[in-house]
Amino acid sequence: MAEAALSSVAKPAAQGDSREKVLRRFELGDQAFHVLTKTCAIAVLLLLGGVIFSLIHGSIPALQKFGFGFLTSQAWNPVTENFGAAPAIYGTLVTSIIALAIAVPLGLGIAVFLTELCPYTLRRPIGIAVELLAGIPSIIYGIWGMFILAPFLQEHVQPAIIATFANVPLLNQLFSGPPYGIGIATAGLILSIMILPLISSISRDVFETVPTVLKESAFGIGCTRWEVIRNIVAPYTGVGLVGGIMLALGRALGETMAVTFVIGNAHKIAPSILGPGTTISATIANEFTEADGAIYTSSLITLGLLLFIITFIVLSISRLLLMRIESQGAR
């Protein structure tokens, strides 16, 4: 009986020790997970800080020589080491705006069709076909644009556009000059095709988050399909749509190879979007291997810094828009 009593006392003690070991192991695991995630977050910040520091440090020689005139100058002469970023900034912004102007309506239209109008059996095949465009490498877009799209535009599209707006004030300057085929407009068109899958897929996903009961209630009180899309679907998904468009804009701002093939790589600002131009990424890709002087290299690094700043500003504006939309929706 004494042995039975001792064993009954030992079992709870052993169970208590086992429970403490398990809790201790869980605590150590939580601490390790906390340290791991914190390390990853700090590593990202250090990596971002290192990139910013490298860009600023490499830009100092060019900024010391040219100052803020680097942003407004159109010069780009490696022989005399006279450089300016205005044409590259202009081309980057204009091609991105053209791409958004084309891709946003098309992407939203595709998303509306797939979620509201398309027969159920065709939604998946059409959606996959659109998303396949995102899997095509950018250099393939560039080759296709240079050898197929640009000659077609030069022969059939641009002459008609130039003739149509020849007598229209302002537009005759925007669409003027000889039909090169390549140029800022062609680069913007290529970019629109590249960002179209991103806009359409994100828009489709956010449209599908709209509760069915909201749409059925609207149909029940006599709203048309267009009224449901405009007054129910669009306001409910506004935050997601803005986020998708800004992601697409970020992709367009930094695209390199496809733009390099079709933009013409002319370091100048022309009033016509049909003429050749350049972008920040295209200039860096074309000339970085040939940069043999300190000022030349520093000027290209400064272009990279400017692209970083432009992207940061775009993302900041998108966050402000999202916060404003969210605050209005919470009221």
Tab-separated table of C-alpha atoms in Angstrom:
chain	number	residue	atom	x	y	z
A	1	MET	CA	0.000	0.000	0.000
A	2	ALA	CA	2.901	2.284	0.756
A	3	GLU	CA	4.307	1.689	-2.716
A	4	ALA	CA	0.912	2.499	-4.266
A	5	ALA	CA	0.763	5.759	-2.321
A	6	LEU	CA	4.252	6.754	-3.459
A	7	SER	CA	3.419	5.990	-7.096
A	8	SER	CA	0.225	8.049	-6.878
A	9	VAL	CA	2.256	11.008	-5.607
A	10	ALA	CA	4.983	10.583	-8.260
A	11	LYS	CA	2.582	10.573	-11.217
A	12	PRO	CA	1.217	14.123	-10.672
A	13	ALA	CA	4.759	15.360	-10.117
A	14	ALA	CA	5.906	13.753	-13.372
A	15	GLN	CA	2.901	15.167	-15.214
A	16	GLY	CA	3.698	18.617	-13.817
A	17	ASP	CA	7.298	18.368	-14.997
A	18	SER	CA	6.142	17.238	-18.433
A	19	ARG	CA	3.710	20.145	-18.686
A	20	GLU	CA	6.416	22.625	-17.708
A	21	LYS	CA	8.713	21.191	-20.366
A	22	VAL	CA	6.022	21.520	-23.019
A	23	LEU	CA	5.249	25.089	-22.009
A	24	ARG	CA	8.935	25.899	-21.956
A	25	ARG	CA	9.350	24.450	-25.433
A	26	PHE	CA	6.412	26.498	-26.704
A	27	GLU	CA	7.893	29.630	-25.145
A	28	LEU	CA	11.265	29.004	-26.759
A	29	GLY	CA	9.566	28.397	-30.104
A	30	ASP	CA	7.613	31.661	-29.813
A	31	GLN	CA	10.775	33.562	-28.940
A	32	ALA	CA	12.650	32.049	-31.858
A	33	PHE	CA	9.789	32.875	-34.237
A	34	HIS	CA	9.678	36.456	-32.909
A	35	VAL	CA	13.420	36.885	-33.399
A	36	LEU	CA	13.250	35.379	-36.906
A	37	THR	CA	10.423	37.631	-38.101
A	38	LYS	CA	11.993	40.702	-36.505
A	39	THR	CA	15.290	39.897	-38.194
A	40	CYS	CA	13.567	39.592	-41.568
A	41	ALA	CA	11.814	42.931	-41.106
A	42	ILE	CA	15.050	44.649	-40.081
A	43	ALA	CA	16.862	43.026	-43.023
A	44	VAL	CA	14.323	44.498	-45.443
A	45	LEU	CA	14.802	47.954	-43.933
A	46	LEU	CA	18.582	47.601	-44.048
A	47	LEU	CA	18.419	46.452	-47.677
A	48	LEU	CA	16.210	49.396	-48.624
A	49	GLY	CA	18.472	51.766	-46.737
A	50	GLY	CA	21.517	50.308	-48.464
A	51	VAL	CA	19.942	50.840	-51.887
A	52	ILE	CA	19.047	54.439	-51.046
A	53	PHE	CA	22.511	55.131	-49.652
A	54	SER	CA	24.192	53.630	-52.737
A	55	LEU	CA	22.061	55.700	-55.100
A	56	ILE	CA	22.655	58.925	-53.182
A	57	HIS	CA	26.391	58.271	-52.826
A	58	GLY	CA	26.742	57.484	-56.523
A	59	SER	CA	24.729	60.561	-57.510
A	60	ILE	CA	26.863	63.063	-55.589
A	61	PRO	CA	29.406	63.808	-58.391
A	62	ALA	CA	26.672	64.551	-60.950
A	63	LEU	CA	24.613	66.603	-58.511
A	64	GLN	CA	27.673	68.610	-57.481
A	65	LYS	CA	28.485	69.409	-61.095
A	66	PHE	CA	25.002	70.052	-62.519
A	67	GLY	CA	22.907	70.830	-59.446
A	68	PHE	CA	19.151	70.991	-59.904
A	69	GLY	CA	19.718	71.975	-63.518
A	70	PHE	CA	20.181	68.261	-64.127
A	71	LEU	CA	16.405	67.900	-63.827
A	72	THR	CA	15.619	70.513	-66.482
A	73	SER	CA	18.445	70.126	-68.957
A	74	GLN	CA	17.906	68.253	-72.235
A	75	ALA	CA	21.617	67.818	-72.906
A	76	TRP	CA	23.114	64.352	-73.117
A	77	ASN	CA	26.628	64.487	-74.515
A	78	PRO	CA	29.098	61.896	-73.167
A	79	VAL	CA	31.973	63.536	-75.094
A	80	THR	CA	31.692	66.852	-73.258
A	81	GLU	CA	30.244	65.190	-70.125
A	82	ASN	CA	27.148	67.360	-70.225
A	83	PHE	CA	24.056	65.499	-69.044
A	84	GLY	CA	20.433	66.255	-68.233
A	85	ALA	CA	17.473	64.152	-67.123
A	86	ALA	CA	14.514	66.120	-68.501
A	87	PRO	CA	13.890	63.982	-71.635
A	88	ALA	CA	14.142	60.736	-69.656
A	89	ILE	CA	11.750	61.985	-66.966
A	90	TYR	CA	9.353	63.273	-69.613
A	91	GLY	CA	9.390	59.986	-71.530
A	92	THR	CA	8.900	57.920	-68.369
A	93	LEU	CA	5.863	59.912	-67.260
A	94	VAL	CA	4.252	60.239	-70.691
A	95	THR	CA	4.592	56.565	-71.639
A	96	SER	CA	3.145	55.544	-68.264
A	97	ILE	CA	0.211	57.942	-68.658
A	98	ILE	CA	-0.496	56.628	-72.162
A	99	ALA	CA	-0.325	53.054	-70.877
A	100	LEU	CA	-2.782	53.781	-68.059
A	101	ALA	CA	-5.130	55.668	-70.377
A	102	ILE	CA	-5.378	52.594	-72.597
A	103	ALA	CA	-5.110	49.753	-70.078
A	104	VAL	CA	-7.398	50.999	-67.277
A	105	PRO	CA	-10.640	51.164	-69.333
A	106	LEU	CA	-9.822	47.879	-71.080
A	107	GLY	CA	-8.851	46.144	-67.830
A	108	LEU	CA	-11.958	47.306	-65.997
A	109	GLY	CA	-14.112	46.329	-68.977
A	110	ILE	CA	-12.604	42.836	-69.028
A	111	ALA	CA	-13.147	42.484	-65.279
A	112	VAL	CA	-16.779	43.618	-65.524
A	113	PHE	CA	-17.415	41.244	-68.402
A	114	LEU	CA	-15.868	38.265	-66.601
A	115	THR	CA	-17.748	38.867	-63.341
A	116	GLU	CA	-21.101	40.211	-64.525
A	117	LEU	CA	-21.764	39.386	-68.172
A	118	CYS	CA	-19.705	36.407	-69.306
A	119	PRO	CA	-21.329	32.945	-69.320
A	120	TYR	CA	-20.050	30.884	-66.414
A	121	THR	CA	-18.458	28.227	-68.654
A	122	LEU	CA	-16.340	30.840	-70.452
A	123	ARG	CA	-15.130	32.792	-67.438
A	124	ARG	CA	-12.231	30.550	-66.589
A	125	PRO	CA	-10.847	30.090	-70.149
A	126	ILE	CA	-11.045	33.814	-70.921
A	127	GLY	CA	-9.550	34.735	-67.549
A	128	ILE	CA	-6.642	32.336	-68.070
A	129	ALA	CA	-6.072	33.681	-71.585
A	130	VAL	CA	-5.846	37.254	-70.279
A	131	GLU	CA	-3.530	36.281	-67.417
A	132	LEU	CA	-1.214	34.457	-69.828
A	133	LEU	CA	-0.204	37.858	-71.164
A	134	ALA	CA	1.507	38.504	-67.833
A	135	GLY	CA	3.725	35.450	-68.317
A	136	ILE	CA	5.257	36.668	-71.567
A	137	PRO	CA	8.799	38.039	-71.000
A	138	SER	CA	9.195	41.751	-71.611
A	139	ILE	CA	11.878	41.199	-74.230
A	140	ILE	CA	9.350	39.226	-76.291
A	141	TYR	CA	7.013	42.191	-76.169
A	142	GLY	CA	9.901	44.379	-77.291
A	143	ILE	CA	10.794	42.153	-80.248
A	144	TRP	CA	7.146	41.866	-81.282
A	145	GLY	CA	6.691	45.607	-80.976
A	146	MET	CA	9.794	46.378	-83.027
A	147	PHE	CA	9.257	43.945	-85.897
A	148	ILE	CA	5.453	43.628	-86.040
A	149	LEU	CA	3.648	46.460	-84.253
A	150	ALA	CA	5.914	49.366	-85.205
A	151	PRO	CA	5.884	48.655	-88.988
A	152	PHE	CA	2.092	48.219	-88.863
A	153	LEU	CA	1.650	51.538	-87.065
A	154	GLN	CA	4.075	53.259	-89.422
A	155	GLU	CA	2.261	52.074	-92.546
A	156	HIS	CA	-1.404	52.033	-91.585
A	157	VAL	CA	-2.158	53.887	-88.335
A	158	GLN	CA	0.136	56.859	-87.814
A	159	PRO	CA	-0.335	58.407	-91.302
A	160	ALA	CA	-4.100	58.349	-90.769
A	161	ILE	CA	-3.783	59.920	-87.320
A	162	ILE	CA	-1.474	62.670	-88.621
A	163	ALA	CA	-3.831	63.454	-91.494
A	164	THR	CA	-6.912	63.458	-89.249
A	165	PHE	CA	-5.549	65.992	-86.761
A	166	ALA	CA	-3.549	68.073	-89.234
A	167	ASN	CA	-5.976	71.013	-89.027
A	168	VAL	CA	-6.949	70.707	-85.359
A	169	PRO	CA	-5.194	73.207	-83.060
A	170	LEU	CA	-2.993	71.683	-80.346
A	171	LEU	CA	-3.718	68.147	-81.509
A	172	ASN	CA	-1.818	68.799	-84.738
A	173	GLN	CA	1.259	69.365	-82.558
A	174	LEU	CA	0.586	66.323	-80.403
A	175	PHE	CA	0.227	64.084	-83.471
A	176	SER	CA	2.709	65.534	-85.922
A	177	GLY	CA	5.890	64.648	-87.732
A	178	PRO	CA	6.825	61.765	-89.989
A	179	PRO	CA	5.390	58.331	-89.113
A	180	TYR	CA	8.407	56.602	-87.602
A	181	GLY	CA	6.453	53.658	-86.232
A	182	ILE	CA	8.606	53.647	-83.112
A	183	GLY	CA	8.261	56.388	-80.529
A	184	ILE	CA	6.649	57.388	-77.257
A	185	ALA	CA	3.138	56.420	-78.324
A	186	THR	CA	4.291	52.971	-79.438
A	187	ALA	CA	6.100	52.456	-76.143
A	188	GLY	CA	2.971	53.493	-74.256
A	189	LEU	CA	0.906	51.029	-76.286
A	190	ILE	CA	3.326	48.200	-75.517
A	191	LEU	CA	3.237	49.100	-71.829
A	192	SER	CA	-0.557	49.084	-71.844
A	193	ILE	CA	-0.563	45.519	-73.148
A	194	MET	CA	1.928	44.501	-70.473
A	195	ILE	CA	-0.008	45.988	-67.539
A	196	LEU	CA	-3.441	44.966	-68.844
A	197	PRO	CA	-3.395	41.494	-67.184
A	198	LEU	CA	-2.452	43.033	-63.833
A	199	ILE	CA	-5.315	45.523	-63.885
A	200	SER	CA	-7.894	43.038	-65.175
A	201	SER	CA	-6.974	40.235	-62.759
A	202	ILE	CA	-6.925	42.485	-59.674
A	203	SER	CA	-10.164	44.188	-60.727
A	204	ARG	CA	-11.844	40.833	-61.308
A	205	ASP	CA	-10.760	39.587	-57.890
A	206	VAL	CA	-12.078	42.655	-56.092
A	207	PHE	CA	-15.332	42.621	-58.071
A	208	GLU	CA	-15.910	39.061	-56.888
A	209	THR	CA	-15.725	40.232	-53.255
A	210	VAL	CA	-18.972	42.199	-53.601
A	211	PRO	CA	-21.663	40.367	-51.570
A	212	THR	CA	-24.282	38.798	-53.793
A	213	VAL	CA	-27.052	40.067	-51.540
A	214	LEU	CA	-26.153	43.684	-52.372
A	215	LYS	CA	-26.441	43.131	-56.103
A	216	GLU	CA	-29.608	41.044	-55.794
A	217	SER	CA	-31.190	43.732	-53.632
A	218	ALA	CA	-30.400	46.353	-56.261
A	219	PHE	CA	-31.841	44.183	-59.020
A	220	GLY	CA	-34.874	43.588	-56.846
A	221	ILE	CA	-35.760	47.296	-56.680
A	222	GLY	CA	-35.487	47.640	-60.446
A	223	CYS	CA	-31.880	48.739	-61.044
A	224	THR	CA	-30.354	47.927	-64.389
A	225	ARG	CA	-27.084	46.036	-64.639
A	226	TRP	CA	-25.204	49.244	-65.443
A	227	GLU	CA	-26.707	50.944	-62.379
A	228	VAL	CA	-25.663	48.009	-60.204
A	229	ILE	CA	-22.105	48.158	-61.518
A	230	ARG	CA	-21.876	51.938	-61.163
A	231	ASN	CA	-23.643	52.388	-57.814
A	232	ILE	CA	-22.947	49.110	-56.013
A	233	VAL	CA	-19.904	47.299	-57.415
A	234	ALA	CA	-17.641	50.283	-58.150
A	235	PRO	CA	-18.048	52.080	-54.775
A	236	TYR	CA	-17.687	48.832	-52.826
A	237	THR	CA	-14.441	47.921	-54.583
A	238	GLY	CA	-12.933	51.414	-54.918
A	239	VAL	CA	-9.972	50.741	-52.642
A	240	GLY	CA	-8.978	47.574	-54.479
A	241	LEU	CA	-9.315	49.218	-57.877
A	242	VAL	CA	-7.080	52.131	-56.896
A	243	GLY	CA	-4.515	49.724	-55.479
A	244	GLY	CA	-4.482	47.639	-58.656
A	245	ILE	CA	-4.103	50.695	-60.877
A	246	MET	CA	-1.207	52.004	-58.796
A	247	LEU	CA	0.530	48.623	-58.934
A	248	ALA	CA	0.169	48.702	-62.697
A	249	LEU	CA	1.582	52.243	-62.771
A	250	GLY	CA	4.585	51.080	-60.777
A	251	ARG	CA	5.151	48.304	-63.314
A	252	ALA	CA	4.909	50.765	-66.194
A	253	LEU	CA	7.337	53.246	-64.631
A	254	GLY	CA	10.104	50.694	-64.233
A	255	GLU	CA	9.725	48.665	-67.420
A	256	THR	CA	12.972	48.523	-69.391
A	257	MET	CA	13.485	46.055	-72.214
A	258	ALA	CA	10.181	46.314	-74.062
A	259	VAL	CA	10.339	50.119	-73.978
A	260	THR	CA	13.975	50.181	-75.097
A	261	PHE	CA	13.102	48.308	-78.298
A	262	VAL	CA	10.320	50.617	-79.496
A	263	ILE	CA	10.787	54.106	-78.031
A	264	GLY	CA	13.567	55.190	-80.395
A	265	ASN	CA	16.075	56.120	-77.646
A	266	ALA	CA	16.333	59.789	-78.638
A	267	HIS	CA	17.366	62.011	-75.721
A	268	LYS	CA	15.111	64.953	-76.517
A	269	ILE	CA	11.674	66.316	-75.706
A	270	ALA	CA	9.408	66.575	-78.733
A	271	PRO	CA	5.842	67.944	-78.694
A	272	SER	CA	4.596	64.976	-80.729
A	273	ILE	CA	4.039	61.652	-78.972
A	274	LEU	CA	4.582	59.926	-82.308
A	275	GLY	CA	8.241	60.911	-82.292
A	276	PRO	CA	11.102	59.015	-80.659
A	277	GLY	CA	12.077	59.622	-77.055
A	278	THR	CA	13.572	57.836	-74.095
A	279	THR	CA	12.826	56.830	-70.511
A	280	ILE	CA	14.925	56.605	-67.386
A	281	SER	CA	15.158	52.829	-67.458
A	282	ALA	CA	15.844	52.722	-71.202
A	283	THR	CA	18.655	55.274	-70.888
A	284	ILE	CA	20.298	53.315	-68.077
A	285	ALA	CA	19.994	50.017	-69.961
A	286	ASN	CA	21.404	51.459	-73.173
A	287	GLU	CA	24.356	53.373	-71.781
A	288	PHE	CA	25.486	51.933	-68.477
A	289	THR	CA	27.918	49.485	-70.094
A	290	GLU	CA	29.453	52.352	-72.098
A	291	ALA	CA	29.840	54.734	-69.159
A	292	ASP	CA	33.607	55.114	-68.774
A	293	GLY	CA	33.816	58.370	-66.815
A	294	ALA	CA	32.942	59.255	-63.247
A	295	ILE	CA	30.447	61.959	-64.259
A	296	TYR	CA	28.889	59.720	-66.920
A	297	THR	CA	28.383	56.871	-64.456
A	298	SER	CA	27.164	59.217	-61.747
A	299	SER	CA	24.611	60.747	-64.122
A	300	LEU	CA	23.168	57.321	-64.865
A	301	ILE	CA	23.031	56.508	-61.146
A	302	THR	CA	21.254	59.833	-60.602
A	303	LEU	CA	18.669	58.758	-63.149
A	304	GLY	CA	18.155	55.612	-61.080
A	305	LEU	CA	17.707	57.756	-57.974
A	306	LEU	CA	15.127	59.878	-59.791
A	307	LEU	CA	13.219	56.756	-60.837
A	308	PHE	CA	13.262	55.596	-57.219
A	309	ILE	CA	11.905	58.961	-56.072
A	310	ILE	CA	9.181	58.993	-58.732
A	311	THR	CA	8.098	55.488	-57.758
A	312	PHE	CA	8.100	56.436	-54.076
A	313	ILE	CA	5.946	59.493	-54.796
A	314	VAL	CA	3.483	57.404	-56.805
A	315	LEU	CA	3.199	54.836	-54.026
A	316	SER	CA	2.760	57.589	-51.434
A	317	ILE	CA	-0.032	59.182	-53.466
A	318	SER	CA	-1.709	55.792	-53.834
A	319	ARG	CA	-1.570	55.239	-50.070
A	320	LEU	CA	-3.093	58.676	-49.466
A	321	LEU	CA	-5.874	57.920	-51.945
A	322	LEU	CA	-6.549	54.574	-50.316
A	323	MET	CA	-6.651	56.134	-46.854
A	324	ARG	CA	-9.043	58.798	-48.078
A	325	ILE	CA	-11.327	56.244	-49.715
A	326	GLU	CA	-11.286	54.077	-46.596
A	327	SER	CA	-12.079	57.060	-44.361
A	328	GLN	CA	-15.001	58.069	-46.583
A	329	GLY	CA	-16.307	54.512	-46.551
A	330	ALA	CA	-16.162	54.381	-42.754
A	331	ARG	CA	-18.408	57.446	-42.364
